[in-house]
Amino acid sequence: MMQKIAKDHPDQDITLRWSPGHEGVHGNEEADKQAKMAASGKQHNSCRSALPTFLRHGSLPLSISALKQAHHKDTHARWSRMWAESPRYTRLHQLDPLILKRSFIKLTTKFSKRLTGLLLSLRTRHVPLNLHLHRLGKSDSPRCPYCPTIDETVHHFLFDCSQYQRERHILACALGRQATSLPYLLAEAEATPHLTRYVNATRRFKPTFGEILMPALEPD
């Protein structure tokens, strides 16, 4: 900016000084005083004749960016109210209070319907594993088909079942300690491709979801 001013006014000497604040600098203090007066009410506003021509009639020009931001905020607020009044809200909120938070919606925006459906099923535990199927009367037993004394839960399927040790080892090599964190696997974008690979490799959900297309890994 200094260069531009110097170029526009080559015959003027320009000195730039740093001011520590309004205190002790009369011009700054006066500008601050006038700004506060203008913000305090209409009685302190400039008369229309003192305003630039384009501001004398009507209101200030609208900011497209501000309008979009306000519209987005209003839309999200109305959607949140409508969802909170939905008969399904209480039940789904009990299953997973974070499932419709912005972070999860953002995570699944670019996912296929199959992959989004899989993540929803795993997060709500409404997934075609024997514990849930038994509750629905679709399985004779809640037990894991490979571990006869243990219920087949989401946690068991992902972390404990002896049938999937090789697949779990590959998952652990890719994600390290995070491979044993259920919240991480079901909510973090960098985990989703590896989780998808694990699910496809086990073939446990293939009758329901088929082969699930893996999302692209984000570049480092």
XYZ file of C-alpha atoms in Angstrom:
220
model
C 0.000 0.000 0.000
C 2.872 2.366 0.814
C 4.337 1.753 -2.637
C 1.021 2.542 -4.295
C 0.613 5.780 -2.340
C 4.179 6.811 -3.149
C 3.582 6.076 -6.832
C 0.333 8.063 -6.891
C 1.889 11.015 -5.018
C 5.558 11.182 -6.035
C 5.896 14.764 -4.825
C 4.898 13.924 -1.253
C 7.093 12.627 1.568
C 5.377 9.738 3.338
C 6.211 8.552 6.841
C 4.696 5.413 8.328
C 4.377 5.339 12.098
C 3.142 2.544 14.342
C 0.554 3.543 16.932
C 0.222 1.367 20.066
C -3.470 2.118 20.286
C -5.926 4.972 20.555
C -4.569 6.275 23.839
C -2.657 9.510 23.581
C -3.192 9.927 19.840
C -5.795 12.622 19.335
C -6.788 11.605 15.808
C -7.277 7.983 16.757
C -9.191 8.861 19.898
C -11.504 11.148 17.946
C -12.077 8.492 15.257
C -12.868 5.931 17.942
C -15.269 8.350 19.618
C -17.093 9.092 16.374
C -17.336 5.385 15.498
C -18.879 4.594 18.884
C -21.353 7.446 18.518
C -22.379 6.244 15.061
C -22.941 2.736 16.359
C -24.946 3.863 19.387
C -28.075 5.015 17.540
C -29.691 6.859 14.663
C -29.366 10.246 16.373
C -25.611 10.082 15.816
C -25.728 8.916 12.207
C -24.581 11.135 9.383
C -27.271 13.153 7.661
C -28.135 11.834 4.228
C -26.745 14.910 2.462
C -23.310 14.153 3.932
C -23.288 10.581 2.614
C -21.895 9.493 -0.757
C -24.534 9.658 -3.491
C -25.012 5.890 -3.775
C -25.777 5.666 -0.035
C -28.302 8.499 0.187
C -31.281 6.459 -0.980
C -32.257 3.144 0.543
C -30.073 0.843 2.609
C -26.462 -0.228 2.336
C -25.585 -2.567 -0.544
C -26.099 -6.211 0.387
C -23.193 -8.613 0.681
C -23.754 -11.798 -1.345
C -21.395 -13.686 0.958
C -23.247 -12.491 4.068
C -26.610 -13.385 2.507
C -25.418 -16.911 1.698
C -24.047 -17.349 5.204
C -27.281 -16.137 6.792
C -29.371 -18.367 4.510
C -27.244 -21.408 5.323
C -27.479 -20.699 9.060
C -31.252 -20.236 8.883
C -31.731 -23.390 6.803
C -29.650 -25.462 9.211
C -31.568 -24.083 12.211
C -34.933 -24.894 10.607
C -33.736 -28.380 9.645
C -32.518 -29.001 13.217
C -35.915 -27.963 14.627
C -37.804 -30.170 12.165
C -35.554 -33.148 12.918
C -35.889 -32.669 16.689
C -39.682 -32.799 16.286
C -39.557 -35.955 14.159
C -40.973 -39.138 15.755
C -37.730 -40.937 14.818
C -35.470 -38.426 16.535
C -35.582 -39.828 20.074
C -34.914 -43.407 19.011
C -32.057 -42.564 16.670
C -30.573 -40.103 19.150
C -30.476 -42.861 21.775
C -28.671 -45.172 19.358
C -26.103 -42.608 18.247
C -26.408 -38.948 19.334
C -23.704 -37.867 16.872
C -25.029 -39.572 13.770
C -26.571 -36.470 12.244
C -23.991 -33.991 13.412
C -22.334 -31.904 10.729
C -19.078 -33.890 10.962
C -20.764 -37.189 10.052
C -22.861 -35.618 7.300
C -19.720 -34.046 5.851
C -17.918 -37.390 6.083
C -20.549 -39.233 4.042
C -21.349 -36.496 1.500
C -19.248 -38.070 -1.263
C -19.784 -41.699 -0.281
C -21.930 -44.161 -2.183
C -25.319 -45.124 -0.760
C -23.964 -48.575 0.077
C -21.029 -47.234 2.034
C -23.150 -44.652 3.852
C -25.668 -47.387 4.663
C -22.894 -49.592 6.034
C -21.551 -46.839 8.293
C -25.046 -46.031 9.547
C -25.686 -49.707 10.254
C -22.425 -50.124 12.151
C -22.955 -46.955 14.171
C -26.543 -47.765 15.145
C -25.780 -51.491 15.651
C -28.680 -52.231 13.279
C -26.418 -54.402 11.208
C -26.786 -57.936 9.777
C -24.845 -59.628 12.564
C -26.437 -62.395 14.586
C -27.113 -60.426 17.770
C -29.270 -57.916 15.910
C -30.757 -60.523 13.561
C -31.750 -62.662 16.548
C -33.624 -59.726 18.075
C -35.539 -59.409 14.817
C -36.302 -63.122 14.720
C -34.084 -63.581 11.652
C -31.436 -65.737 13.322
C -31.839 -68.744 15.597
C -28.954 -67.627 17.796
C -27.236 -64.354 18.717
C -23.883 -66.163 18.785
C -21.033 -65.638 16.363
C -20.922 -68.472 13.779
C -17.166 -68.857 14.427
C -17.090 -68.187 18.188
C -20.033 -70.224 19.582
C -19.893 -68.794 23.116
C -19.826 -65.112 22.141
C -22.579 -62.849 20.801
C -21.868 -61.512 17.334
C -21.768 -57.774 17.976
C -20.192 -54.964 15.973
C -17.315 -54.847 18.455
C -16.760 -58.601 18.185
C -16.879 -58.528 14.386
C -14.347 -55.711 14.138
C -11.936 -56.508 16.961
C -12.223 -60.037 18.327
C -13.556 -62.693 15.954
C -10.891 -65.341 15.329
C -12.137 -65.904 11.779
C -10.878 -62.485 10.649
C -7.402 -62.357 12.197
C -5.644 -61.891 8.850
C -8.002 -59.104 7.767
C -7.603 -57.449 11.170
C -3.820 -57.626 10.894
C -3.959 -55.767 7.566
C -6.198 -53.135 9.171
C -3.765 -52.730 12.072
C -0.800 -52.362 9.713
C -2.609 -49.522 7.959
C -3.958 -47.651 10.992
C -1.776 -48.681 13.920
C -3.336 -48.222 17.359
C -6.306 -46.439 15.848
C -7.406 -49.751 14.339
C -8.740 -50.709 17.782
C -10.803 -47.540 18.233
C -14.443 -47.923 17.234
C -15.167 -44.146 17.213
C -12.150 -43.600 14.966
C -13.082 -46.343 12.501
C -16.669 -45.144 12.164
C -16.149 -41.383 12.129
C -12.800 -40.444 10.589
C -12.376 -40.017 6.840
C -8.853 -41.455 6.756
C -10.096 -44.677 8.376
C -13.007 -45.302 6.000
C -11.056 -46.804 3.052
C -9.324 -49.270 5.373
C -12.557 -50.146 7.163
C -14.194 -50.736 3.772
C -11.348 -53.022 2.736
C -11.747 -54.993 5.976
C -15.507 -55.405 5.539
C -15.137 -56.489 1.911
C -12.399 -58.977 2.812
C -14.495 -60.657 5.520
C -17.439 -61.029 3.092
C -19.714 -61.020 6.161
C -22.050 -58.347 4.799
C -21.881 -59.238 1.116
C -25.430 -60.727 0.998
C -26.773 -57.374 2.253
C -24.443 -54.728 0.856
C -22.636 -56.541 -1.929
C -19.099 -55.411 -2.790
C -18.682 -51.906 -1.397
C -16.740 -49.434 -3.515
C -13.850 -48.018 -1.527
C -13.649 -44.227 -1.178
C -10.467 -42.582 -2.385
C -7.726 -41.989 0.142
C -7.100 -38.308 0.824
C -3.621 -37.178 -0.283
C -1.140 -36.428 2.505
